[in-house]
Amino acid sequence: SKNNNADTTDITSGTLRCTHDRIDDKYNISYSYDFSFTDSKLKKLSYVEATVGDALVDADDLKTKLDNCNNLKSLTNSLAGIRVICSLSNGTLTREQIFNYEDIDVSTVSSAYVEAGGEYPGEFQNDSNIDTIEKNMKAAGYSCERKR
């Protein structure tokens, strides 16, 4: 019988959220991956990177990061299955990359995207096994949770 610390691996369709916070010499950066899956197969990923700085001290650097993000966004407008959303507010730069794996042509996308300065997470692809993804993300130091 199942005990109370319910194992969520029995959620085979839903969202796996993995998060990790990192502090570098200048910023607090939080990474958040939302993997949408059906029948334990990956369909979509929303990857958010939030860089928290000082609105005044880091203004120029954050503006440069925002410009880079917007540049990536415009370069990916023509790529099927990828959306980039950029925002800068009160010293926090947010860059969201949405990969709809069912619509992505991997061969075109990975090179074009990387050339544009995006990190194309090539280890994830349409129908990737969600259990494997969860195991690998946890091994990389992320905390993960499944939701229906």
Tab-separated table of C-alpha atoms in Angstrom:
chain	number	residue	atom	x	y	z
A	1	SER	CA	0.000	0.000	0.000
A	2	LYS	CA	1.099	3.601	-0.559
A	3	ASN	CA	2.352	5.561	2.391
A	4	ASN	CA	1.586	9.198	3.048
A	5	ASN	CA	4.558	10.819	1.360
A	6	ALA	CA	2.674	10.160	-1.869
A	7	ASP	CA	4.976	9.380	-4.741
A	8	THR	CA	4.007	11.758	-7.511
A	9	THR	CA	5.585	9.719	-10.285
A	10	ASP	CA	2.083	8.332	-10.811
A	11	ILE	CA	1.144	11.715	-12.313
A	12	THR	CA	1.634	10.846	-15.975
A	13	SER	CA	-0.005	13.935	-17.473
A	14	GLY	CA	0.509	17.422	-16.079
A	15	THR	CA	3.402	19.736	-15.332
A	16	LEU	CA	6.792	19.072	-13.797
A	17	ARG	CA	8.221	22.250	-12.274
A	18	CYS	CA	11.927	22.315	-11.469
A	19	THR	CA	13.569	25.314	-9.841
A	20	HIS	CA	17.051	26.326	-8.804
A	21	ASP	CA	18.480	29.565	-7.434
A	22	ARG	CA	22.030	30.674	-7.961
A	23	ILE	CA	24.010	33.656	-6.801
A	24	ASP	CA	26.846	34.861	-8.974
A	25	ASP	CA	29.223	37.721	-8.228
A	26	LYS	CA	26.566	40.272	-9.078
A	27	TYR	CA	23.068	38.822	-9.297
A	28	ASN	CA	20.634	36.433	-7.748
A	29	ILE	CA	19.355	34.300	-10.597
A	30	SER	CA	16.417	31.964	-10.333
A	31	TYR	CA	15.760	29.310	-12.933
A	32	SER	CA	12.395	27.716	-13.370
A	33	TYR	CA	11.485	24.967	-15.812
A	34	ASP	CA	7.858	23.983	-16.395
A	35	PHE	CA	7.704	20.767	-18.404
A	36	SER	CA	4.241	19.933	-19.741
A	37	PHE	CA	3.798	16.242	-20.391
A	38	THR	CA	1.137	13.797	-21.526
A	39	ASP	CA	1.391	10.046	-20.880
A	40	SER	CA	4.844	10.720	-19.375
A	41	LYS	CA	6.020	12.253	-22.676
A	42	LEU	CA	7.303	15.825	-22.911
A	43	LYS	CA	5.265	18.175	-25.093
A	44	LYS	CA	6.220	21.678	-24.039
A	45	LEU	CA	8.730	23.554	-21.884
A	46	SER	CA	8.495	27.010	-20.421
A	47	TYR	CA	11.909	28.075	-19.145
A	48	VAL	CA	12.108	31.252	-17.068
A	49	GLU	CA	15.312	32.906	-15.979
A	50	ALA	CA	14.894	35.798	-13.526
A	51	THR	CA	17.960	37.922	-12.853
A	52	VAL	CA	17.545	40.101	-9.786
A	53	GLY	CA	19.798	43.133	-9.574
A	54	ASP	CA	19.737	46.657	-8.258
A	55	ALA	CA	17.492	48.931	-10.337
A	56	LEU	CA	20.021	51.778	-10.123
A	57	VAL	CA	23.459	50.210	-9.782
A	58	ASP	CA	22.884	47.547	-12.427
A	59	ALA	CA	20.705	49.620	-14.761
A	60	ASP	CA	23.084	49.627	-17.752
A	61	ASP	CA	23.975	45.961	-17.504
A	62	LEU	CA	20.350	44.915	-17.097
A	63	LYS	CA	19.390	47.089	-20.069
A	64	THR	CA	22.030	45.293	-22.141
A	65	LYS	CA	20.614	41.937	-21.028
A	66	LEU	CA	17.133	43.123	-21.985
A	67	ASP	CA	18.400	44.220	-25.405
A	68	ASN	CA	19.998	40.804	-25.908
A	69	CYS	CA	16.737	39.135	-24.933
A	70	ASN	CA	14.706	41.295	-27.318
A	71	ASN	CA	17.212	40.561	-30.049
A	72	LEU	CA	16.759	36.839	-29.431
A	73	LYS	CA	13.003	37.345	-29.472
A	74	SER	CA	13.025	39.072	-32.863
A	75	LEU	CA	15.354	36.464	-34.347
A	76	THR	CA	13.102	33.640	-33.190
A	77	ASN	CA	9.829	35.170	-34.365
A	78	SER	CA	10.140	33.174	-37.564
A	79	LEU	CA	10.930	29.860	-35.856
A	80	ALA	CA	7.975	27.546	-35.339
A	81	GLY	CA	7.448	26.294	-31.810
A	82	ILE	CA	9.543	28.869	-29.934
A	83	ARG	CA	8.462	32.020	-28.159
A	84	VAL	CA	10.619	34.399	-26.159
A	85	ILE	CA	9.209	36.899	-23.671
A	86	CYS	CA	11.400	39.598	-22.126
A	87	SER	CA	10.709	42.080	-19.359
A	88	LEU	CA	12.637	44.346	-17.029
A	89	SER	CA	10.987	45.770	-13.943
A	90	ASN	CA	12.416	47.168	-10.699
A	91	GLY	CA	15.845	45.680	-11.320
A	92	THR	CA	14.535	42.220	-12.228
A	93	LEU	CA	15.123	40.982	-15.744
A	94	THR	CA	12.869	38.122	-16.753
A	95	ARG	CA	13.511	36.049	-19.834
A	96	GLU	CA	11.013	33.340	-20.676
A	97	GLN	CA	11.580	30.845	-23.454
A	98	ILE	CA	8.684	28.632	-24.474
A	99	PHE	CA	9.409	25.530	-26.532
A	100	ASN	CA	6.436	23.756	-28.048
A	101	TYR	CA	8.187	20.537	-29.019
A	102	GLU	CA	5.422	19.225	-31.243
A	103	ASP	CA	5.939	22.209	-33.584
A	104	ILE	CA	9.724	22.499	-33.501
A	105	ASP	CA	11.921	21.502	-36.397
A	106	VAL	CA	14.945	20.569	-34.316
A	107	SER	CA	17.535	20.754	-37.094
A	108	THR	CA	16.687	24.343	-38.037
A	109	VAL	CA	15.972	25.568	-34.572
A	110	SER	CA	18.940	24.447	-32.544
A	111	SER	CA	21.573	26.126	-34.714
A	112	ALA	CA	19.558	29.270	-35.482
A	113	TYR	CA	18.568	29.661	-31.868
A	114	VAL	CA	22.025	29.184	-30.432
A	115	GLU	CA	23.501	31.597	-32.974
A	116	ALA	CA	20.972	34.147	-31.747
A	117	GLY	CA	22.250	33.770	-28.183
A	118	GLY	CA	19.566	31.450	-26.847
A	119	GLU	CA	20.334	28.317	-24.905
A	120	TYR	CA	18.560	25.604	-26.816
A	121	PRO	CA	18.081	22.814	-24.277
A	122	GLY	CA	18.831	20.024	-26.714
A	123	GLU	CA	18.559	17.306	-24.103
A	124	PHE	CA	14.798	17.853	-24.162
A	125	GLN	CA	12.746	16.954	-27.188
A	126	ASN	CA	9.268	15.946	-28.218
A	127	ASP	CA	8.166	12.824	-26.343
A	128	SER	CA	11.230	12.791	-24.042
A	129	ASN	CA	10.497	10.629	-21.002
A	130	ILE	CA	9.428	12.812	-18.077
A	131	ASP	CA	10.837	10.404	-15.460
A	132	THR	CA	14.282	10.692	-17.039
A	133	ILE	CA	14.005	14.478	-17.201
A	134	GLU	CA	12.999	14.643	-13.541
A	135	LYS	CA	15.873	12.383	-12.502
A	136	ASN	CA	18.408	14.432	-14.496
A	137	MET	CA	17.107	17.780	-13.219
A	138	LYS	CA	17.296	16.571	-9.620
A	139	ALA	CA	20.808	15.266	-10.223
A	140	ALA	CA	21.718	18.749	-11.486
A	141	GLY	CA	20.588	20.288	-8.199
A	142	TYR	CA	17.057	21.359	-9.083
A	143	SER	CA	14.112	20.766	-6.806
A	144	CYS	CA	11.185	19.357	-8.751
A	145	GLU	CA	7.497	18.850	-8.174
A	146	ARG	CA	4.751	17.355	-10.338
A	147	LYS	CA	1.275	18.818	-10.639
A	148	ARG	CA	-1.755	17.582	-12.537
